[in-house]
Structure formats: C-alpha cells, structure tokens
Amino acid sequence: MEILPERIRTIREGVPGTGVVAYWMSRDQRSGDNWALLFAQETALRHKLPLVVVFCLADSFLGATLRQYGFMLQGLEKVARSLEKLSIPFFILRGEAPETLPGFIEQSDVSFLVTDFDPLRVKRHWQDEVARKANIPFYEVDAHNMVPCRFVSDKKEYGAYTIRKKIGRLLKRFAVDIPVPEKHPYPSGLRGTPVDAGALLRGLKIDRSVKEIDWITPGEDYALRALDGFLEERLGRYGADRNDPLKDCQSDLSPYLHFGQISAQRIALGVMKCRAAGLSGDAFLEELIVRRELSDNFCLYERDYDSFSAFPEWARRTLDEHRGDRRAYLYSREELESSKTHDDLWNAAQREMAARGKMHGYMRMYWAKKILEWTASPEEALSAAIYLNDRYELDGRDPNGYAGIAWSIGGVHDRAWGSRNVFGKIRYMSYNGCASKFSVKRYIKKVSRLNG
Ligand code: FAD
Ligand code: FO1
C-alpha cells in the first residue's frame, strides 16, 4: 500500500513494545479514507502484530456543549462498528490523552503508536505529553489535508495567493485514490469498548444548554451520502450562488470535515470526477483545499492563533490607532448572544447559528466584523466571536474558525482597505452591501422560521 512519506512525521523513534500497534484517533474520526489508520495497519502487517484504535474522550473540550458532543459520539459509535468488522478493536478512554493514554500503552504493551495531525494548541500539548511519558515509536500522519500541511510550507503563509501556488504544484502528486483498510489478520484477543453514544453523552461533564440539532445525521456513511447529494444538486451552481444565504448552495460538509467523518481528499476526488461531466468545481476546490489548508497553516505556525498578536503588523497598527474611536453602538457578550442588537440582519445571523448550529458562510464574515464594530476593543471582539462561534457552531473549535475570525477582525490573510472609524484599514462590510447581494428581508424571514 503506497502511503506517501510526506504525510508521516516521526515524533519519536523510541523502542518498540511487543504488543499491539495502536492508532490514537482524534481529528480524523473515520474508518474509511483515513491515512493514519492505513499507516498504522501497514505497520502492524509488517510486524505481524494486532491493531487497535483508541479515542481519548475529554469532558468540555474547548467548551464544547451537548450539541457538538452528540454529533461526535454518534459518529464514533459507527466508527467502532466498522472497525470491529475489520477485526480492529476500538477503545474509548475517558479523560484527556496525557492522563489516560500512557496507562493504556503500558497495559497493552503497545509496540508502535500512530496519531493524526491537528495544529490546535491543545492537541499539540496532548501529543507532547504522550511522547514524554511513553518512549515507544510514535508517528503523526496528516490524514486531514489533501496536501500534508507540514509539507506544503514550513512557515506562516501571507494569504491564499501564496499558499495556492505551493499547493497547485503538489496537487497532482497527492490527488491519488485512497486504499481501503483490510480485515486485520492478526487477532489481538482484546475486546473493544462497547460504544453507546447516549450512555457516553450522559456521563460527560458538559454544558447541556445548547441543544443538539437534527437536520444533519452524523457518521461517515451519511457524510458520503451528503457529498453525493452536493455533487449532484449544488456543485454546478456553487460558484455563482455560494455567497447568497437564500440560495442554499453550500455543501453543508463542514460538520463532517470538522469531526473528520469525511476526508477532504475524498471530496476533492469526487469534485474532480465531475469535471468529466463538464462541472468545473474550481470555486469549491479553492475553498476546500486552498482556504481550508491555509487555516491549518495559520494555526500550525501561529501558536497564538486566537489572539490579537496573531494579526499582521499593519492590522495591529491600524486597530491600535483606532482604539479610541467612538463606537456608535456597544453590546455586551450577553446582548450579542441573545441577538439583541439594533441590526435585524446581524440578529438573524446569530439566531441562525444558535438555532441551526451552522451560520451561512457569507453571513459569518458580516457577523464577525460587526462584533469588532460594536465592542470596546479588538481583543474583546475576538474573544466574543470565538466564544459564540465555538459554543453554537457544529463545526466550531476548528482551525477554519480561528482563521475565519482572525481574517474578519484582524485582517489575517487579507490586505489593507480604505480607513474608517474603529476598523482603520480592516476590510469593512455593511448592511447595504449585503442588501445589494440578496434580499435581507427574506433571509430574516427564513431564519425566523427556524425553531430552537
Ligand atoms: P462550503 O462553502 O460548502 O465549503 C466547503 C468546505 O470548504 C468547508 O466545509 C470548509 O472546510 C472549506 N471552507 C469554505 N469556506 C472556507 C473559509 N472561508 N475558510 C476556510 N475553509 C473554508 N469553518 C469551520 O469549519 N468552522 C468554523 O468554526 C468556522 N468559523 C468561521 C468564522 C468566520 C467569522 C468566518 C468568516 C468563517 C468561518 N469558517 C468556519 C469558514 C467557513 O465559513 C465555513 O467552513 C463554511 O461556511 C462551512 O460550511 P460548508 O461546509 O457548507 O461550506
Ligand atoms: N478530540 C479528541 O481527541 N477527544 C475529544 O474528546 C474531543 C472532543 C471534541 C468536542 C467538540 C469538538 O468540536 C471537537 C472535539 N475534539 C476532540 C477535537 C476534534 O476531533 C478536532 O480534532 C478538532 O477540534 C479540530 O481540529
């Protein structure tokens, strides 16, 4: 099985144990199209060893609520079932990896450890702690990006235009089909954790005030169906209609991508196949590959990706110059959260996110920029936007979110524009600008019909 070496990073050479090979699954929560699982299986086959998958289930991960955990655990229940069919036992360890994984490695005398790539600080801390406590061979595989993040670039990219060139040169090489994992021939004799999403959900210490959503079904099986539906019905008009919140033309794949229930490479291969039918898909691939991988690049090379210090120098300067500007409106986080501003369009966007768990992509820009305009400082705007985004969005707590909010509020991956009150040279978006693109009234009406 050909796994491109550029996807694999040796975290630690270590001394192999004599027991099972373990894939510590975290970001890429799927049994199919998963390069980390495939590399773990290749290692186990080479050494004629059993293979197991482990997931460390933390409480309140970055403030995640019932809404996100419900979606994730139902997806993991399906992962456990598909892995059992492949004779690969699946274990859920309760608690953060640094506390739970070393013990598991000890007990099962794990020989080789594989994990998937995630640029978020908390994940890198987990990885560092596990590497410190267990001295077995430990590998990281980028199963999330079509072109591996660490390989595309060894530094923070300025914007889409710089990373696009680098990705463009490598795309052909990585746009390969993904092998299927095989039924594992070396039994471990271990029984995995029976995964009952409901029971696990009840046992978690989490905020239960943000209700689960029902318009999307979790799991890698439904993710692939959603992809087919998008390719058939909406890809063709994505370029023209993607920025119109009334045209309902986004893919709705972000919750599946965020929890790794679908592979971006699988999506891209599907889009490329549509070329034969005359559909270009370029606008979609630009978002799925260039924009998404730019976000991973941002979080990988900018440790403080959720702080003012991560903004480019020109943006920090211009925002500093305008700190003292009078704010025409000032809202507290509570007023924002309960959609109590003077702006009915903004209130509708907030309500769409709170009720549906997914705000339209175009509205997210307007939504975040208004938070900059109506709070006392860029730092307060940043923390309010991240808090609300990660509390209500199904796809929250994601590099795309930190990069999207930093773009909106701090000009990350953007350029300077004409200067104005509060914003300085940060790109401005206005109510009338939205109204010139779609019917604001109809969007407000559409959102008012959402329950929740
Ligand atoms: P589609 O338009 O169908 O795009 C398909 C995929 O391409 C998306 O799932 C995503 O992986 C990628 N993509 C699309 N637009 C962007 C973008 N601007 N930046 C990076 N990747 C992109 N995305 C999240 O996944 N989680 C978040 O928490 C999040 N918060 C955001 C906050 C703000 C203020 C902004 C401006 C953007 C945010 N985004 C976030 C990026 C983008 O809005 C969403 O990825 C997209 O709307 C998800 O819906 P979709 O999958 O139907 O999108
Ligand atoms: N990853 C884990 O390894 N363990 C968890 O318990 C966990 C919970 C969780 C809850 C909400 C959420 O949005 C993400 C969560 N993640 C968890 C991380 C997720 O798998 C992604 O890796 C990152 O959030 C995106 O980079």
Coordinates of C-alpha atoms and ligand atoms in Angstrom, one line a residue:
M1 CA 0.0 0.0 0.0
E2 CA 1.6 3.3 -1.1
I3 CA 1.4 5.9 1.7
L4 CA 3.4 9.0 0.6
P5 CA 6.2 9.5 3.2
E6 CA 5.4 13.3 3.2
R7 CA 2.3 12.5 5.2
I8 CA 4.2 10.9 8.0
R9 CA 6.2 12.6 10.7
T10 CA 8.3 10.7 13.3
I11 CA 7.5 12.2 16.7
R12 CA 9.8 9.8 18.5
E13 CA 12.0 6.9 17.3
G14 CA 11.6 5.1 20.6
V15 CA 11.9 1.4 21.4
P16 CA 9.1 -0.8 20.2
G17 CA 7.0 -2.7 22.7
T18 CA 5.9 -6.3 22.0
G19 CA 2.2 -5.8 21.9
V20 CA -0.4 -4.3 19.6
V21 CA 0.0 -1.4 17.2
A22 CA -2.3 1.5 18.3
Y23 CA -3.8 4.3 16.2
W24 CA -4.7 7.1 18.6
M25 CA -7.6 8.6 16.7
S26 CA -8.5 12.2 17.4
R27 CA -9.1 14.5 14.5
D28 CA -9.9 12.0 11.8
Q29 CA -12.8 10.1 13.2
R30 CA -13.5 7.6 10.4
S31 CA -12.5 4.1 9.4
G32 CA -12.5 4.8 5.6
D33 CA -10.2 7.1 3.7
N34 CA -8.0 7.6 6.8
W35 CA -4.2 7.7 6.1
A36 CA -3.4 7.4 9.8
L37 CA -5.4 4.2 10.1
L38 CA -3.8 2.9 6.9
F39 CA -0.3 3.7 8.1
A40 CA -1.0 2.0 11.5
Q41 CA -2.3 -1.1 9.7
E42 CA 0.7 -1.2 7.3
T43 CA 3.0 -1.1 10.4
A44 CA 1.1 -3.8 12.1
L45 CA 1.1 -6.0 8.9
R46 CA 4.8 -5.5 8.5
H47 CA 5.5 -6.7 12.1
K48 CA 2.7 -9.3 12.0
L49 CA 1.1 -7.6 15.0
P50 CA -2.6 -7.0 16.0
L51 CA -4.0 -3.5 15.5
V52 CA -6.3 -1.4 17.8
V53 CA -7.8 2.1 17.7
V54 CA -8.0 4.3 20.8
F55 CA -10.0 7.5 21.2
C56 CA -9.5 9.7 24.4
L57 CA -12.8 11.2 25.3
A58 CA -12.3 14.5 27.2
D59 CA -15.0 16.5 29.1
S60 CA -15.9 20.0 27.8
F61 CA -13.2 20.0 25.1
L62 CA -12.6 23.8 24.5
G63 CA -16.1 24.4 25.9
A64 CA -17.9 22.1 23.6
T65 CA -21.5 21.5 24.5
L66 CA -24.2 18.8 24.2
R67 CA -24.7 19.9 20.5
Q68 CA -21.2 19.0 19.4
Y69 CA -20.6 16.0 21.6
G70 CA -23.9 14.5 20.5
F71 CA -22.9 14.7 16.9
M72 CA -19.3 13.4 17.5
L73 CA -20.3 10.5 19.7
Q74 CA -23.0 9.2 17.3
G75 CA -20.2 9.3 14.6
L76 CA -17.8 7.4 16.9
E77 CA -20.4 4.7 17.5
K78 CA -20.5 4.0 13.8
V79 CA -16.6 4.1 13.6
A80 CA -16.5 1.4 16.4
R81 CA -18.9 -0.8 14.4
S82 CA -17.0 -0.5 11.1
L83 CA -13.6 -1.2 12.8
E84 CA -15.0 -4.3 14.7
K85 CA -16.0 -5.7 11.3
L86 CA -12.3 -5.3 10.3
S87 CA -11.1 -7.1 13.5
I88 CA -9.7 -3.9 14.7
P89 CA -11.0 -3.3 18.3
F90 CA -11.9 0.3 19.2
F91 CA -11.3 1.7 22.7
I92 CA -12.7 4.8 24.3
L93 CA -10.6 6.1 27.2
R94 CA -12.4 8.6 29.4
G95 CA -10.3 11.7 30.0
E96 CA -7.6 13.7 28.3
A97 CA -4.9 11.7 26.5
P98 CA -2.0 12.8 28.7
E99 CA -3.9 11.2 31.7
T100 CA -5.3 8.1 30.0
L101 CA -3.2 7.0 27.1
P102 CA 0.2 6.3 28.8
G103 CA -1.6 3.8 31.1
F104 CA -3.2 2.1 28.1
I105 CA 0.2 1.9 26.3
E106 CA 1.7 0.3 29.4
Q107 CA -1.1 -2.2 30.0
S108 CA -1.3 -3.3 26.3
D109 CA 2.4 -3.1 25.9
V110 CA 1.7 -1.1 22.7
S111 CA 4.6 -1.6 20.2
F112 CA 4.0 1.4 17.9
L113 CA 1.8 4.4 18.3
V114 CA 0.3 6.4 15.4
T115 CA -1.9 9.6 15.7
D116 CA -3.4 12.0 13.2
F117 CA -2.3 15.6 12.6
D118 CA -4.0 18.5 14.3
P119 CA -2.5 22.0 14.6
L120 CA -4.6 23.1 17.6
R121 CA -2.6 24.0 20.7
V122 CA -4.4 21.7 23.0
K123 CA -3.7 18.7 20.6
R124 CA -0.1 19.5 20.3
H125 CA 0.1 19.7 24.1
W126 CA -1.5 16.3 24.3
Q127 CA 0.9 14.9 21.8
D128 CA 4.0 16.4 23.6
E129 CA 2.8 14.9 26.9
V130 CA 2.2 11.5 25.5
A131 CA 5.5 11.5 23.7
R132 CA 7.2 12.5 27.0
K133 CA 5.5 9.7 29.0
A134 CA 5.8 6.8 26.5
N135 CA 9.1 6.0 24.8
I136 CA 7.8 3.7 22.1
P137 CA 8.0 4.7 18.3
F138 CA 5.4 7.4 17.8
Y139 CA 4.2 8.8 14.4
E140 CA 1.9 11.6 13.3
V141 CA 0.1 11.2 9.9
D142 CA -1.7 14.1 8.2
A143 CA -5.0 12.4 7.3
H144 CA -6.9 15.7 7.2
N145 CA -5.3 17.6 4.4
M146 CA -5.1 16.6 0.8
V147 CA -1.6 18.1 0.6
P148 CA 0.1 17.5 4.0
C149 CA 0.2 20.8 6.0
R150 CA 3.8 20.5 7.2
F151 CA 4.9 19.6 3.7
V152 CA 3.2 22.4 1.8
S153 CA 5.1 25.1 3.7
D154 CA 7.5 25.4 6.6
K155 CA 6.3 28.9 7.5
K156 CA 3.1 31.0 8.1
E157 CA 1.8 31.9 4.6
Y158 CA 0.7 35.5 3.9
G159 CA -2.5 34.6 2.2
A160 CA -4.4 32.4 -0.3
Y161 CA -2.3 33.7 -3.1
T162 CA 1.0 32.4 -1.7
I163 CA -0.2 29.0 -0.5
R164 CA -2.3 28.4 -3.7
K165 CA 0.9 28.3 -5.8
K166 CA 2.6 25.8 -3.4
I167 CA -0.5 23.6 -3.3
G168 CA -1.1 23.8 -7.0
R169 CA 2.4 22.4 -7.7
L170 CA 1.8 19.4 -5.4
L171 CA -1.9 18.6 -6.0
K172 CA -1.4 16.1 -8.8
R173 CA 1.0 14.1 -6.7
F174 CA -1.4 13.9 -3.7
A175 CA -4.7 13.6 -5.6
V176 CA -4.4 9.8 -5.6
D177 CA -7.1 7.3 -4.7
I178 CA -7.1 6.1 -1.1
P179 CA -6.8 2.4 -0.4
V180 CA -9.3 0.5 1.7
P181 CA -8.2 -0.9 5.1
E182 CA -8.2 -4.7 5.1
K183 CA -9.7 -7.2 7.6
H184 CA -6.8 -7.4 10.1
P185 CA -5.3 -10.9 10.1
Y186 CA -3.5 -10.8 13.5
P187 CA -6.1 -11.0 16.3
S188 CA -5.5 -9.1 19.5
G189 CA -7.7 -11.2 21.7
L190 CA -8.8 -7.8 23.2
R191 CA -12.5 -6.7 23.2
G192 CA -13.1 -3.1 22.4
T193 CA -15.3 -0.6 24.3
P194 CA -19.0 -1.1 23.6
V195 CA -19.7 2.5 22.2
D196 CA -23.2 3.6 23.2
A197 CA -23.4 7.3 22.2
G198 CA -26.3 8.0 24.6
A199 CA -24.7 6.4 27.6
L200 CA -21.4 8.2 27.0
L201 CA -23.2 11.5 26.5
R202 CA -25.0 11.1 29.8
G203 CA -21.7 10.5 31.6
L204 CA -20.0 13.6 30.3
K205 CA -19.4 16.8 32.3
I206 CA -20.6 19.3 29.7
D207 CA -22.8 22.3 29.2
R208 CA -26.2 20.9 28.1
S209 CA -28.0 24.2 27.4
V210 CA -27.1 24.2 23.7
K211 CA -29.5 21.7 22.1
E212 CA -28.5 19.1 19.6
I213 CA -29.6 19.6 16.0
D214 CA -31.4 17.2 13.8
W215 CA -31.2 18.5 10.2
I216 CA -27.9 16.5 9.6
T217 CA -27.2 12.9 10.5
P218 CA -23.7 12.2 12.0
G219 CA -21.4 9.4 10.7
E220 CA -19.1 8.6 7.9
D221 CA -21.9 6.8 6.0
Y222 CA -24.2 9.9 5.9
A223 CA -21.2 12.1 5.2
L224 CA -20.6 10.3 1.9
R225 CA -24.3 10.5 1.0
A226 CA -24.2 14.2 1.8
L227 CA -21.3 14.5 -0.6
D228 CA -23.1 12.7 -3.4
G229 CA -26.1 15.0 -2.9
F230 CA -24.0 18.1 -3.0
L231 CA -22.1 17.0 -6.2
E232 CA -25.4 16.1 -7.9
E233 CA -27.6 19.0 -6.9
R234 CA -25.4 22.1 -5.9
L235 CA -21.8 21.8 -7.2
G236 CA -22.9 23.2 -10.6
R237 CA -24.2 26.5 -9.2
Y238 CA -21.7 26.8 -6.2
G239 CA -19.5 29.4 -8.0
A240 CA -22.4 31.7 -8.7
D241 CA -24.6 31.1 -5.6
R242 CA -22.3 30.2 -2.7
N243 CA -22.4 33.7 -1.2
D244 CA -26.2 34.1 -1.2
P245 CA -27.7 32.8 2.1
L246 CA -31.1 32.4 0.3
K247 CA -29.8 30.2 -2.4
D248 CA -28.9 27.3 -0.1
C249 CA -25.9 26.3 -2.2
Q250 CA -23.2 25.5 0.3
S251 CA -22.1 21.8 0.7
D252 CA -23.0 21.6 4.4
L253 CA -20.0 19.3 4.8
S254 CA -18.2 21.3 7.4
P255 CA -19.5 19.4 10.5
Y256 CA -18.4 16.2 8.8
L257 CA -15.0 17.7 7.9
H258 CA -14.5 19.2 11.4
F259 CA -15.0 15.8 13.1
G260 CA -13.1 14.0 10.4
Q261 CA -16.1 12.0 9.5
I262 CA -15.2 12.6 5.8
S263 CA -11.9 13.0 4.1
A264 CA -11.3 16.3 2.2
Q265 CA -9.4 14.2 -0.3
R266 CA -12.4 12.0 -0.9
I267 CA -14.5 15.2 -1.5
A268 CA -11.9 16.6 -3.9
L269 CA -11.7 13.4 -5.9
G270 CA -15.5 13.5 -6.2
V271 CA -15.4 17.0 -7.5
M272 CA -12.6 16.2 -9.9
K273 CA -14.7 13.3 -11.3
C274 CA -17.5 15.8 -12.0
R275 CA -15.1 17.6 -14.4
A276 CA -15.8 14.8 -16.9
A277 CA -19.5 15.9 -16.7
G278 CA -18.5 19.5 -17.5
L279 CA -18.7 20.8 -14.0
S280 CA -15.6 22.8 -13.1
G281 CA -15.8 22.9 -9.3
D282 CA -12.8 25.3 -9.2
A283 CA -14.6 27.7 -6.8
F284 CA -15.4 24.9 -4.4
L285 CA -11.9 23.4 -4.6
E286 CA -10.5 26.8 -3.8
E287 CA -12.4 26.8 -0.5
L288 CA -12.0 23.1 0.3
I289 CA -8.3 22.9 -0.5
V290 CA -6.7 26.4 -0.6
R291 CA -8.7 28.2 2.1
R292 CA -9.0 25.2 4.4
E293 CA -5.3 24.3 4.2
L294 CA -4.4 27.9 4.7
S295 CA -6.3 27.8 8.0
D296 CA -4.3 24.7 9.1
N297 CA -1.1 26.5 8.1
F298 CA -2.1 29.6 10.1
C299 CA -2.8 27.5 13.3
L300 CA 0.3 25.4 12.9
Y301 CA 2.7 28.3 12.6
E302 CA 0.9 30.9 14.6
R303 CA 0.6 29.5 18.2
D304 CA -1.5 32.4 19.4
Y305 CA -3.9 32.0 16.5
D306 CA -6.8 33.2 18.8
S307 CA -5.0 36.4 19.9
F308 CA -4.6 40.0 18.7
S309 CA -0.9 39.3 18.5
A310 CA -1.6 36.9 15.6
F311 CA -2.8 39.8 13.4
P312 CA -0.4 41.1 10.7
E313 CA 1.7 44.2 11.8
W314 CA -0.3 46.6 9.5
A315 CA -3.6 45.4 11.1
R316 CA -2.3 45.7 14.7
R317 CA -1.1 49.2 14.0
T318 CA -4.3 50.4 12.3
L319 CA -6.5 48.9 15.1
D320 CA -4.3 50.4 17.7
E321 CA -4.7 53.8 16.0
H322 CA -8.5 53.5 16.2
R323 CA -8.8 52.1 19.7
G324 CA -10.1 55.4 21.0
D325 CA -12.7 55.9 18.3
R326 CA -16.3 56.4 19.5
R327 CA -18.4 53.3 19.0
A328 CA -21.9 54.1 17.6
Y329 CA -23.2 51.0 19.4
L330 CA -21.7 48.9 22.2
Y331 CA -23.0 45.5 23.1
S332 CA -22.1 43.0 25.9
R333 CA -21.5 39.4 25.1
E334 CA -24.9 38.5 26.5
E335 CA -26.7 41.1 24.3
L336 CA -24.9 39.7 21.3
E337 CA -25.6 36.1 22.3
S338 CA -29.3 36.8 22.6
S339 CA -29.5 38.7 19.3
K340 CA -30.4 41.9 21.0
T341 CA -28.7 44.5 18.7
H342 CA -30.2 47.3 16.6
D343 CA -29.3 45.4 13.4
D344 CA -32.0 42.9 12.3
L345 CA -29.7 41.2 9.8
W346 CA -27.0 40.6 12.3
N347 CA -29.6 39.3 14.9
A348 CA -30.9 36.9 12.2
A349 CA -27.4 35.5 11.5
Q350 CA -26.8 35.0 15.3
R351 CA -30.2 33.3 15.5
E352 CA -29.4 31.0 12.6
M353 CA -26.2 29.9 14.3
A354 CA -27.9 29.4 17.7
A355 CA -30.9 27.5 16.3
R356 CA -29.3 25.6 13.4
G357 CA -25.7 25.1 14.6
K358 CA -24.5 26.4 11.2
M359 CA -24.5 30.0 10.0
H360 CA -24.2 30.6 6.3
G361 CA -20.6 31.2 5.2
Y362 CA -21.2 34.7 3.8
M363 CA -23.0 35.8 6.9
R364 CA -20.1 34.7 9.2
M365 CA -17.9 37.5 7.7
Y366 CA -20.6 40.2 8.3
W367 CA -21.4 38.7 11.8
A368 CA -17.8 38.8 13.0
K369 CA -17.0 42.2 11.5
K370 CA -20.0 43.8 13.3
I371 CA -18.7 42.4 16.6
L372 CA -15.5 44.4 16.0
E373 CA -17.6 47.5 15.3
W374 CA -19.8 47.1 18.4
T375 CA -17.4 46.1 21.2
A376 CA -15.0 48.2 23.2
S377 CA -11.7 46.7 21.8
P378 CA -10.5 44.2 19.1
E379 CA -9.5 41.8 21.9
E380 CA -13.0 41.8 23.3
A381 CA -14.4 41.3 19.8
L382 CA -12.0 38.4 19.2
S383 CA -12.9 36.6 22.4
A384 CA -16.7 37.2 22.0
A385 CA -16.6 36.0 18.4
I386 CA -14.6 32.8 19.2
Y387 CA -16.8 32.1 22.3
L388 CA -20.1 32.4 20.4
N389 CA -18.7 30.6 17.2
D390 CA -17.4 27.7 19.2
R391 CA -20.5 27.5 21.5
Y392 CA -23.1 27.3 18.8
E393 CA -21.4 26.2 15.5
L394 CA -21.4 22.4 14.9
D395 CA -18.1 23.0 13.1
G396 CA -16.6 25.2 15.8
R397 CA -13.2 24.7 17.6
D398 CA -11.7 24.3 14.2
P399 CA -8.6 26.0 12.5
N400 CA -11.1 27.3 9.9
G401 CA -12.9 29.2 12.7
Y402 CA -9.8 30.7 14.2
A403 CA -8.5 31.8 10.8
G404 CA -12.0 33.0 9.7
I405 CA -12.4 35.1 12.8
A406 CA -8.8 36.5 12.6
W407 CA -9.5 37.3 8.9
S408 CA -12.7 39.2 9.7
I409 CA -11.5 41.1 12.8
G410 CA -7.7 41.3 12.3
G411 CA -7.0 41.3 8.6
V412 CA -5.2 37.9 8.6
H413 CA -4.7 36.6 5.0
D414 CA -6.3 39.9 3.8
R415 CA -4.9 43.3 2.8
A416 CA -5.5 46.9 3.9
W417 CA -8.5 48.8 2.7
G418 CA -9.6 52.4 2.9
S419 CA -9.5 53.7 6.5
R420 CA -12.7 54.2 8.6
N421 CA -13.9 54.6 12.2
V422 CA -13.0 51.7 14.6
F423 CA -11.9 49.5 11.7
G424 CA -9.0 51.5 10.4
K425 CA -7.8 49.7 7.3
I426 CA -9.5 46.4 8.2
R427 CA -12.0 45.4 5.4
Y428 CA -15.4 46.7 6.2
M429 CA -18.8 45.1 5.4
S430 CA -22.1 46.9 5.6
Y431 CA -25.8 46.2 5.9
N432 CA -26.4 47.8 2.5
G433 CA -23.6 45.8 1.0
C434 CA -25.4 42.7 2.0
A435 CA -28.7 44.1 0.8
S436 CA -27.2 44.7 -2.7
K437 CA -26.4 40.9 -2.9
F438 CA -29.5 39.3 -1.5
S439 CA -32.9 40.1 0.0
V440 CA -32.2 40.8 3.7
K441 CA -35.9 40.7 4.5
R442 CA -36.2 37.2 3.0
Y443 CA -33.2 36.0 4.9
I444 CA -34.6 37.3 8.2
K445 CA -37.9 35.7 7.4
K446 CA -36.2 32.4 6.6
V447 CA -34.3 32.4 9.9
S448 CA -37.5 33.4 11.9
R449 CA -39.0 30.1 10.7
L450 CA -36.2 28.0 12.3
N451 CA -37.2 26.5 15.6
G452 CA -34.9 26.4 18.6
Ligands
FAD1 P1 -18.8 25.2 1.7 O1 -18.9 26.6 1.1 O2 -19.5 24.1 1.1 O3 -17.2 24.9 1.7 C1 -16.8 23.6 1.8 C2 -15.6 23.5 2.7 O4 -14.5 24.3 2.3 C3 -15.9 23.9 4.1 O5 -16.5 22.9 4.9 C4 -14.6 24.3 4.7 O6 -13.9 23.1 5.1 C5 -13.9 24.9 3.5 N1 -14.1 26.3 3.5 C6 -15.1 27.0 3.0 N2 -15.0 28.4 3.2 C7 -13.9 28.5 4.0 C8 -13.2 29.6 4.6 N3 -13.6 30.8 4.5 N4 -12.1 29.3 5.3 C9 -11.6 28.0 5.5 N5 -12.2 27.0 4.9 C10 -13.3 27.2 4.2 N6 -15.3 27.0 9.2 C11 -15.3 25.9 10.1 O7 -15.2 24.8 9.6 N7 -15.5 26.1 11.4 C12 -15.7 27.3 12.0 O8 -15.9 27.4 13.2 C13 -15.7 28.4 11.1 N8 -15.9 29.7 11.6 C14 -15.9 30.8 10.8 C15 -16.0 32.1 11.3 C16 -15.9 33.2 10.5 C17 -16.0 34.5 11.1 C18 -15.7 33.0 9.1 C19 -15.5 34.2 8.2 C20 -15.5 31.8 8.5 C21 -15.6 30.6 9.4 N9 -15.5 29.3 8.8 C22 -15.5 28.2 9.7 C23 -15.2 29.1 7.4 C24 -16.5 28.9 6.5 O9 -17.4 29.9 6.7 C25 -17.1 27.5 6.8 O10 -16.1 26.5 6.7 C26 -18.2 27.2 5.8 O11 -19.2 28.2 5.9 C27 -18.8 25.8 6.3 O12 -20.0 25.5 5.5 P2 -19.9 24.5 4.3 O13 -19.1 23.3 4.6 O14 -21.3 24.3 3.8 O15 -19.1 25.4 3.3
FO1_2 N1 -10.8 15.3 20.1 C1 -10.4 14.3 21.0 O1 -9.4 13.7 20.7 N2 -11.1 14.0 22.1 C2 -12.3 14.6 22.4 O2 -12.9 14.3 23.4 C3 -12.8 15.7 21.6 C4 -13.9 16.3 21.8 C5 -14.4 17.4 20.9 C6 -15.6 18.0 21.2 C7 -16.0 19.0 20.3 C8 -15.2 19.4 19.2 O3 -15.6 20.3 18.3 C9 -14.0 18.7 18.9 C10 -13.6 17.7 19.8 N3 -12.4 17.0 19.6 C11 -12.0 16.0 20.4 C12 -11.4 17.5 18.6 C13 -11.8 17.3 17.2 O4 -11.7 15.9 17.0 C14 -10.9 18.0 16.2 O5 -9.7 17.4 16.3 C15 -10.5 19.5 16.5 O6 -11.4 20.1 17.2 C16 -10.3 20.2 15.2 O7 -9.0 20.4 14.9

